[in-house]
CSV table of C-alpha atoms in Angstrom, one decimal:
chain,number,residue,atom,x,y,z
A,1,MET,CA,-35.7,20.8,-78.3
A,2,ARG,CA,-31.9,20.5,-79.4
A,3,ALA,CA,-29.1,23.2,-77.6
A,4,GLN,CA,-28.1,24.8,-79.9
A,5,LEU,CA,-23.9,25.6,-80.7
A,6,VAL,CA,-23.1,29.1,-79.6
A,7,GLN,CA,-23.1,31.3,-82.7
A,8,LYS,CA,-20.0,33.3,-83.5
A,9,TRP,CA,-17.2,34.4,-85.2
A,10,ARG,CA,-14.4,31.5,-85.7
A,11,PRO,CA,-11.0,32.3,-87.7
A,12,PRO,CA,-10.8,29.6,-90.1
A,13,LEU,CA,-8.5,26.9,-89.7
A,14,ALA,CA,-6.3,27.6,-92.6
A,15,LEU,CA,-5.9,31.3,-90.9
A,16,VAL,CA,-5.1,29.8,-87.7
A,17,LEU,CA,-2.3,27.5,-88.6
A,18,GLY,CA,-0.9,29.8,-90.9
A,19,GLY,CA,-1.3,32.8,-88.5
A,20,GLY,CA,0.8,30.2,-85.7
A,21,LEU,CA,3.4,29.5,-88.7
A,22,ALA,CA,4.2,33.3,-89.9
A,23,GLY,CA,4.0,34.9,-86.2
A,24,THR,CA,6.9,32.2,-84.6
A,25,LEU,CA,8.7,33.0,-88.0
A,26,ILE,CA,8.6,36.6,-87.9
A,27,LEU,CA,8.9,36.3,-83.7
A,28,SER,CA,12.5,34.9,-84.7
A,29,LEU,CA,13.0,38.1,-87.2
A,30,ILE,CA,12.1,40.5,-85.3
A,31,GLY,CA,13.8,38.8,-82.6
A,32,LEU,CA,17.9,39.3,-84.1
A,33,ILE,CA,17.5,42.5,-85.8
A,34,ALA,CA,16.1,44.2,-82.6
A,35,LEU,CA,19.7,42.2,-81.0
A,36,ARG,CA,21.8,43.8,-83.6
A,37,TYR,CA,21.1,47.2,-83.4
A,38,LEU,CA,20.4,46.6,-78.9
A,39,GLY,CA,22.7,45.3,-78.6
A,40,PRO,CA,25.9,47.4,-78.5
A,41,GLU,CA,23.3,50.2,-77.1
A,42,ILE,CA,22.3,48.5,-73.8
A,43,GLY,CA,25.1,45.5,-74.1
A,44,PHE,CA,24.4,41.9,-75.8
A,45,ARG,CA,23.6,39.4,-73.2
A,46,ASN,CA,20.6,42.7,-71.6
A,47,ALA,CA,19.1,43.2,-75.2
A,48,ALA,CA,19.3,38.9,-75.0
A,49,PHE,CA,17.3,38.7,-72.4
A,50,LEU,CA,15.2,40.8,-73.3
A,51,LEU,CA,13.9,39.7,-76.5
A,52,GLY,CA,14.0,36.6,-74.9
A,53,THR,CA,11.3,37.3,-72.6
A,54,LEU,CA,10.0,39.4,-75.3
A,55,ILE,CA,9.8,36.2,-78.0
A,56,LEU,CA,8.7,34.2,-75.2
A,57,LEU,CA,5.4,36.1,-73.8
A,58,ALA,CA,3.9,36.4,-77.4
A,59,THR,CA,5.1,32.7,-78.0
A,60,SER,CA,2.8,31.6,-74.4
A,61,PHE,CA,0.3,33.9,-76.4
A,62,LEU,CA,0.5,32.0,-79.7
A,63,GLY,CA,0.2,28.6,-77.7
A,64,TRP,CA,-2.8,29.9,-75.9
A,65,LEU,CA,-4.4,30.2,-79.3
A,66,LEU,CA,-4.1,27.1,-80.2
A,67,ILE,CA,-5.2,25.0,-77.4
A,68,ARG,CA,-8.6,27.4,-77.2
A,69,LEU,CA,-9.2,27.0,-80.8
A,70,LEU,CA,-8.4,23.5,-81.5
A,71,LEU,CA,-7.1,21.7,-78.8
A,72,SER,CA,-10.4,22.1,-76.0
A,73,PRO,CA,-12.5,22.6,-78.6
A,74,ILE,CA,-11.0,18.8,-80.0
A,75,ARG,CA,-11.1,17.8,-75.7
A,76,ALA,CA,-14.7,18.3,-75.7
A,77,LEU,CA,-15.7,16.7,-78.4
A,78,ASN,CA,-14.4,13.8,-77.6
A,79,ALA,CA,-16.1,14.4,-73.5
A,80,TYR,CA,-19.6,15.1,-75.9
A,81,ALA,CA,-18.4,11.6,-77.8
A,82,ALA,CA,-18.1,9.4,-74.8
A,83,GLN,CA,-20.9,10.3,-72.5
A,84,THR,CA,-23.2,10.3,-75.7
A,85,ARG,CA,-22.2,6.4,-76.4
A,86,SER,CA,-22.4,5.7,-72.1
A,87,HIS,CA,-26.0,7.2,-71.1
A,88,PRO,CA,-27.4,6.2,-74.5
A,89,GLY,CA,-30.7,7.5,-73.0
A,90,GLN,CA,-29.8,10.6,-71.6
A,91,THR,CA,-29.8,13.9,-73.5
A,92,ILE,CA,-26.4,14.7,-73.0
A,93,ASP,CA,-24.9,18.6,-73.7
A,94,PRO,CA,-22.9,20.1,-77.1
A,95,PRO,CA,-19.6,21.5,-76.7
A,96,GLU,CA,-19.6,24.7,-75.4
A,97,GLN,CA,-16.2,25.6,-77.1
A,98,SER,CA,-15.7,24.7,-80.8
A,99,GLY,CA,-12.4,26.8,-82.1
A,100,THR,CA,-12.4,27.6,-85.6
A,101,VAL,CA,-14.5,26.8,-87.9
A,102,GLU,CA,-14.0,23.6,-89.5
A,103,LEU,CA,-14.8,22.4,-85.3
A,104,HIS,CA,-17.5,24.3,-85.1
A,105,ASN,CA,-19.5,22.5,-87.5
A,106,MET,CA,-17.7,18.9,-87.4
A,107,ALA,CA,-18.8,19.4,-83.4
A,108,ARG,CA,-22.3,20.1,-85.1
A,109,ASN,CA,-22.7,17.3,-87.4
A,110,VAL,CA,-21.5,14.6,-84.5
A,111,VAL,CA,-24.6,16.6,-82.4
A,112,ASP,CA,-27.2,16.0,-85.2
A,113,MET,CA,-25.9,12.6,-85.6
A,114,ALA,CA,-26.3,11.4,-82.1
A,115,GLU,CA,-29.8,13.5,-82.0
A,116,HIS,CA,-30.4,11.9,-85.0
A,117,LEU,CA,-30.2,7.6,-83.5
A,118,ARG,CA,-31.0,9.3,-80.0
A,119,ASN,CA,-34.5,9.9,-82.3
A,120,ARG,CA,-34.0,6.0,-83.9
A,121,GLU,CA,-33.6,4.1,-81.0
A,122,MET,CA,-36.4,5.7,-79.0
A,123,THR,CA,-38.6,5.3,-82.1
A,124,ILE,CA,-38.1,2.4,-82.2
A,125,ARG,CA,-38.5,1.8,-78.9
A,126,SER,CA,-41.8,3.5,-78.7
A,127,PHE,CA,-43.4,1.6,-81.5
A,128,THR,CA,-41.9,-1.7,-80.2
A,129,ASP,CA,-44.2,-1.2,-77.3
A,130,HIS,CA,-47.4,-0.1,-79.5
A,131,VAL,CA,-47.2,-2.9,-81.4
A,132,SER,CA,-46.2,-5.0,-78.3
A,133,HIS,CA,-50.0,-2.9,-75.8
A,134,GLU,CA,-51.5,-3.7,-79.0
A,135,ILE,CA,-51.6,-7.6,-79.9
A,136,LYS,CA,-51.6,-8.4,-76.0
A,137,THR,CA,-54.7,-7.3,-75.6
A,138,PRO,CA,-56.8,-9.5,-77.8
A,139,VAL,CA,-53.8,-12.6,-76.9
A,140,SER,CA,-55.4,-11.7,-73.6
A,141,ALA,CA,-58.7,-12.2,-74.7
A,142,ILE,CA,-58.3,-15.7,-76.9
A,143,ARG,CA,-55.9,-16.9,-73.4
A,144,ALA,CA,-59.9,-15.5,-71.2
A,145,ALA,CA,-61.9,-17.0,-74.1
A,146,THR,CA,-60.1,-20.6,-74.4
A,147,GLU,CA,-60.6,-20.9,-70.4
A,148,LEU,CA,-63.7,-20.4,-69.8
A,149,ILE,CA,-65.3,-23.0,-72.4
A,150,GLU,CA,-62.9,-26.1,-71.0
A,151,ASP,CA,-63.8,-24.6,-67.6
A,152,GLY,CA,-68.0,-24.5,-69.7
A,153,GLY,CA,-68.4,-28.5,-69.5
A,154,ALA,CA,-67.2,-31.8,-70.9
A,155,LEU,CA,-64.9,-31.3,-74.2
A,156,PRO,CA,-64.2,-34.2,-76.3
A,157,PRO,CA,-61.0,-35.0,-76.9
A,158,GLU,CA,-60.6,-33.0,-80.2
A,159,ASP,CA,-62.4,-29.7,-78.9
A,160,ARG,CA,-59.3,-30.0,-76.2
A,161,ALA,CA,-57.2,-30.6,-78.4
A,162,LEU,CA,-58.2,-27.5,-80.8
A,163,LEU,CA,-58.3,-25.2,-77.5
A,164,ALA,CA,-54.0,-26.8,-76.6
A,165,GLN,CA,-53.3,-25.6,-79.6
A,166,ILE,CA,-55.2,-22.1,-79.4
A,167,ASP,CA,-53.6,-21.5,-75.5
A,168,GLY,CA,-50.2,-22.9,-77.4
A,169,ALA,CA,-49.9,-20.1,-79.3
A,170,ALA,CA,-51.4,-17.5,-77.6
A,171,ARG,CA,-48.4,-18.1,-74.9
A,172,GLN,CA,-46.3,-17.7,-78.1
A,173,ILE,CA,-47.4,-14.9,-79.1
A,174,GLU,CA,-47.6,-13.5,-75.5
A,175,GLU,CA,-43.4,-14.8,-75.4
A,176,GLN,CA,-42.3,-13.5,-78.3
A,177,LEU,CA,-43.7,-10.4,-77.6
A,178,THR,CA,-41.2,-10.2,-74.4
A,179,ALA,CA,-39.0,-11.1,-76.3
A,180,LEU,CA,-39.8,-8.3,-78.8
A,181,ARG,CA,-39.1,-6.0,-75.5
A,182,GLU,CA,-35.9,-6.5,-74.7
A,183,VAL,CA,-34.7,-6.8,-77.7
A,184,ALA,CA,-35.7,-3.1,-77.5
A,185,ARG,CA,-34.8,-2.6,-74.6
A,186,ALA,CA,-31.0,-4.1,-75.4
A,187,ARG,CA,-30.7,-1.9,-77.1
A,188,GLU,CA,-30.8,1.4,-74.6
A,189,MET,CA,-29.1,-1.4,-72.2
A,190,SER,CA,-25.8,0.3,-70.6
A,191,HIS,CA,-24.3,-1.9,-68.1
A,192,GLN,CA,-20.9,0.9,-67.2
A,193,GLY,CA,-18.5,0.1,-66.3
A,194,SER,CA,-15.3,-2.5,-66.8
A,195,SER,CA,-15.0,-6.8,-65.2
A,196,LYS,CA,-12.9,-10.1,-65.6
A,197,ILE,CA,-14.1,-13.1,-65.4
A,198,ASP,CA,-12.9,-14.2,-62.4
A,199,ALA,CA,-15.7,-11.8,-61.1
A,200,HIS,CA,-18.3,-14.9,-62.7
A,201,SER,CA,-15.8,-18.5,-62.1
A,202,ASN,CA,-16.8,-20.0,-58.7
A,203,ARG,CA,-20.0,-19.3,-60.1
A,204,LEU,CA,-20.2,-19.9,-63.4
A,205,GLN,CA,-18.0,-24.0,-62.0
A,206,GLU,CA,-21.3,-24.5,-59.8
A,207,GLU,CA,-24.1,-23.7,-62.1
A,208,PHE,CA,-22.7,-24.9,-65.0
A,209,ALA,CA,-20.9,-27.9,-63.3
A,210,ASP,CA,-22.0,-30.6,-65.4
A,211,LEU,CA,-19.7,-29.0,-68.6
A,212,GLY,CA,-17.0,-28.9,-67.3
A,213,LEU,CA,-15.7,-25.5,-68.3
A,214,SER,CA,-12.4,-24.6,-68.4
A,215,LEU,CA,-11.1,-20.8,-68.2
A,216,SER,CA,-8.4,-18.5,-69.2
A,217,GLY,CA,-7.6,-14.9,-69.7
A,218,THR,CA,-9.7,-14.7,-66.5
A,219,ASP,CA,-7.6,-11.7,-65.5
A,220,LEU,CA,-8.6,-9.2,-68.6
A,221,LEU,CA,-11.0,-5.8,-68.7
A,222,PHE,CA,-14.1,-5.9,-70.8
A,223,PRO,CA,-15.0,-2.6,-71.6
A,224,ILE,CA,-18.9,-4.1,-69.7
A,225,GLY,CA,-19.7,-4.1,-66.0
A,226,GLU,CA,-20.7,-7.2,-64.3
A,227,SER,CA,-23.9,-7.5,-65.0
A,228,GLY,CA,-23.3,-7.5,-68.9
A,229,LEU,CA,-21.0,-10.1,-68.9
A,230,LYS,CA,-23.0,-12.0,-66.9
A,231,ILE,CA,-25.7,-12.1,-68.9
A,232,ILE,CA,-23.5,-13.7,-72.4
A,233,LEU,CA,-21.8,-16.5,-70.8
A,234,VAL,CA,-24.8,-17.6,-69.1
A,235,HIS,CA,-27.0,-16.9,-72.5
A,236,LEU,CA,-24.2,-18.7,-74.2
A,237,LEU,CA,-22.9,-22.0,-71.7
A,238,ASN,CA,-26.9,-21.5,-71.9
A,239,ASN,CA,-27.3,-23.0,-75.8
A,240,ALA,CA,-23.8,-25.6,-74.9
A,241,ARG,CA,-26.3,-27.2,-72.2
A,242,ASP,CA,-29.3,-27.1,-73.9
A,243,GLN,CA,-27.2,-28.8,-77.8
A,244,GLY,CA,-26.4,-31.4,-75.2
A,245,ALA,CA,-22.6,-30.2,-74.8
A,246,GLN,CA,-20.5,-32.2,-71.5
A,247,ARG,CA,-17.3,-29.3,-72.5
A,248,VAL,CA,-16.8,-25.2,-73.0
A,249,ASP,CA,-14.1,-23.3,-73.1
A,250,ILE,CA,-13.5,-19.5,-72.0
A,251,ALA,CA,-10.7,-18.8,-73.4
A,252,ALA,CA,-9.9,-13.9,-73.5
A,253,ARG,CA,-6.9,-12.8,-75.2
A,254,LEU,CA,-5.6,-9.7,-76.1
A,255,GLN,CA,-5.7,-8.6,-79.7
A,256,PRO,CA,-3.9,-6.9,-82.5
A,257,THR,CA,-7.4,-5.3,-83.3
A,258,GLY,CA,-8.5,-5.9,-79.7
A,259,LEU,CA,-10.4,-8.0,-77.3
A,260,GLU,CA,-11.6,-11.4,-78.2
A,261,LEU,CA,-13.7,-13.7,-75.6
A,262,ARG,CA,-13.9,-17.0,-77.5
A,263,VAL,CA,-16.6,-19.4,-75.8
A,264,SER,CA,-16.3,-22.6,-77.4
A,265,ASP,CA,-18.2,-26.1,-76.4
A,266,ASP,CA,-18.0,-29.3,-78.0
A,267,GLY,CA,-22.0,-30.2,-78.9
A,268,PRO,CA,-23.0,-31.6,-81.9
A,269,GLY,CA,-22.5,-27.5,-83.3
A,270,ILE,CA,-24.3,-26.3,-85.4
A,271,SER,CA,-25.5,-26.1,-89.8
A,272,PRO,CA,-23.9,-24.6,-91.6
A,273,GLY,CA,-28.1,-23.6,-93.0
A,274,ASN,CA,-29.2,-22.2,-89.3
A,275,ALA,CA,-25.3,-20.8,-89.3
A,276,ALA,CA,-26.5,-18.1,-91.3
A,277,GLN,CA,-29.3,-17.1,-89.1
A,278,ILE,CA,-28.3,-17.3,-85.7
A,279,PHE,CA,-28.5,-13.6,-85.3
A,280,ASP,CA,-32.0,-13.6,-87.1
A,281,PRO,CA,-34.5,-12.3,-85.0
A,282,PHE,CA,-37.7,-15.1,-84.0
A,283,PHE,CA,-34.9,-17.4,-85.9
A,284,THR,CA,-35.1,-20.4,-82.9
A,285,THR,CA,-34.8,-24.4,-83.7
A,286,LYS,CA,-36.3,-24.9,-79.4
A,287,ARG,CA,-39.7,-23.3,-81.4
A,288,ALA,CA,-42.1,-26.3,-79.3
A,289,LYS,CA,-39.6,-26.2,-76.1
A,290,GLY,CA,-40.3,-22.9,-75.9
A,291,GLY,CA,-37.6,-20.8,-77.7
A,292,THR,CA,-38.2,-17.6,-78.8
A,293,GLY,CA,-35.4,-17.3,-80.7
A,294,MET,CA,-33.9,-13.5,-79.5
A,295,GLY,CA,-31.2,-14.5,-77.6
A,296,LEU,CA,-28.4,-14.1,-79.3
A,297,THR,CA,-30.1,-10.7,-80.9
A,298,ILE,CA,-30.3,-10.1,-77.2
A,299,LEU,CA,-27.0,-10.3,-76.4
A,300,ARG,CA,-25.8,-8.2,-80.9
A,301,ASN,CA,-27.5,-5.4,-79.4
A,302,MET,CA,-26.5,-6.1,-75.6
A,303,LEU,CA,-23.0,-5.4,-77.4
A,304,SER,CA,-22.7,-3.1,-79.5
A,305,VAL,CA,-24.1,-0.6,-76.4
A,306,HIS,CA,-20.4,-1.4,-75.9
A,307,GLY,CA,-18.2,-1.8,-78.5
A,308,GLY,CA,-18.4,-4.9,-79.5
A,309,ASP,CA,-19.7,-7.8,-81.4
A,310,ILE,CA,-20.7,-11.2,-81.4
A,311,SER,CA,-20.0,-14.0,-84.4
A,312,LEU,CA,-20.4,-17.7,-84.9
A,313,HIS,CA,-16.4,-19.1,-86.2
A,314,PRO,CA,-15.7,-22.3,-88.2
A,315,SER,CA,-15.5,-25.1,-85.9
A,316,LYS,CA,-13.9,-28.7,-86.4
A,317,ARG,CA,-16.5,-29.6,-83.3
A,318,GLY,CA,-19.2,-28.1,-81.9
A,319,ALA,CA,-20.1,-24.8,-81.4
A,320,CYS,CA,-17.3,-21.1,-81.2
A,321,PHE,CA,-19.6,-17.9,-80.3
A,322,VAL,CA,-16.3,-15.5,-80.1
A,323,ILE,CA,-18.0,-11.9,-78.3
A,324,SER,CA,-14.5,-8.7,-79.6
A,325,PHE,CA,-14.1,-5.6,-78.3
A,326,ALA,CA,-12.0,-2.6,-80.7
A,327,ALA,CA,-8.5,-1.2,-79.1
A,328,ALA,CA,-9.1,2.0,-78.3
A,329,PRO,CA,-7.6,4.6,-80.5
A,330,SER,CA,-4.1,5.2,-79.2
A,331,ARG,CA,-4.0,9.3,-77.8
């Protein structure tokens, strides 16, 4: 059951702002009038000190009301949204302070939206697991049957070739099911923290020495943990190697719109027809080599959890992938 925001009377935003402005104006007028009449009685210096103290106390009370009704609820809602984003699979308690009527309604809509997204992710994960389980059972039976037939005695070459095709198709289905589960898991996976390319540069140079890596902007901080950044870099470098690239440039830089990571190679590139489909699930040009066509889909889902995105940019030679993280809003 979703936690409900506490129901109580809340002033409208117009009343809070209007009351604050009216209170400030009234205090100023009262001060002038009181100083006019108190000055001759107790002295203008004493009257000014007394009125200044009273105005300071009254203004402090108005400031406390504005903080309680506006600033604190906005901060609480911002903290709730940040926790929901960093822990997508967990249930986060809604903010207790909701201030005015407008802020309360906005907070309730944000909580409802977060719950809706959480339920949708859980539904996708549950459906994926259920479908994978239901299909895996008959596939396992097919593979077991092919093994029994092969062990049953000598078979003509035609029959043996047919069994090999059946077994290969069963293996391919199992690989696709595994990739499908990884895609659903990537939408929930959260690589917390931040990281720099520096943390992986030595290992990448060793593991991909045949690619002639060029790294720049390695000291820039990405809003994703080291494990997530490693998955991104390793996958793109493996793709470049599989395509026959000899050199890969990895460049991170700050842009007006945020942080950008550009991975470009000197391979044969991606044809215009394939470029429009490379992020589609199950699309691959390496099916015969065991490719599932889910790698880039997994990367895109994982990046979306951390406010990032991946896209293919036009390049004169080879392929150029750009990972972008939007700039954090100014405080």
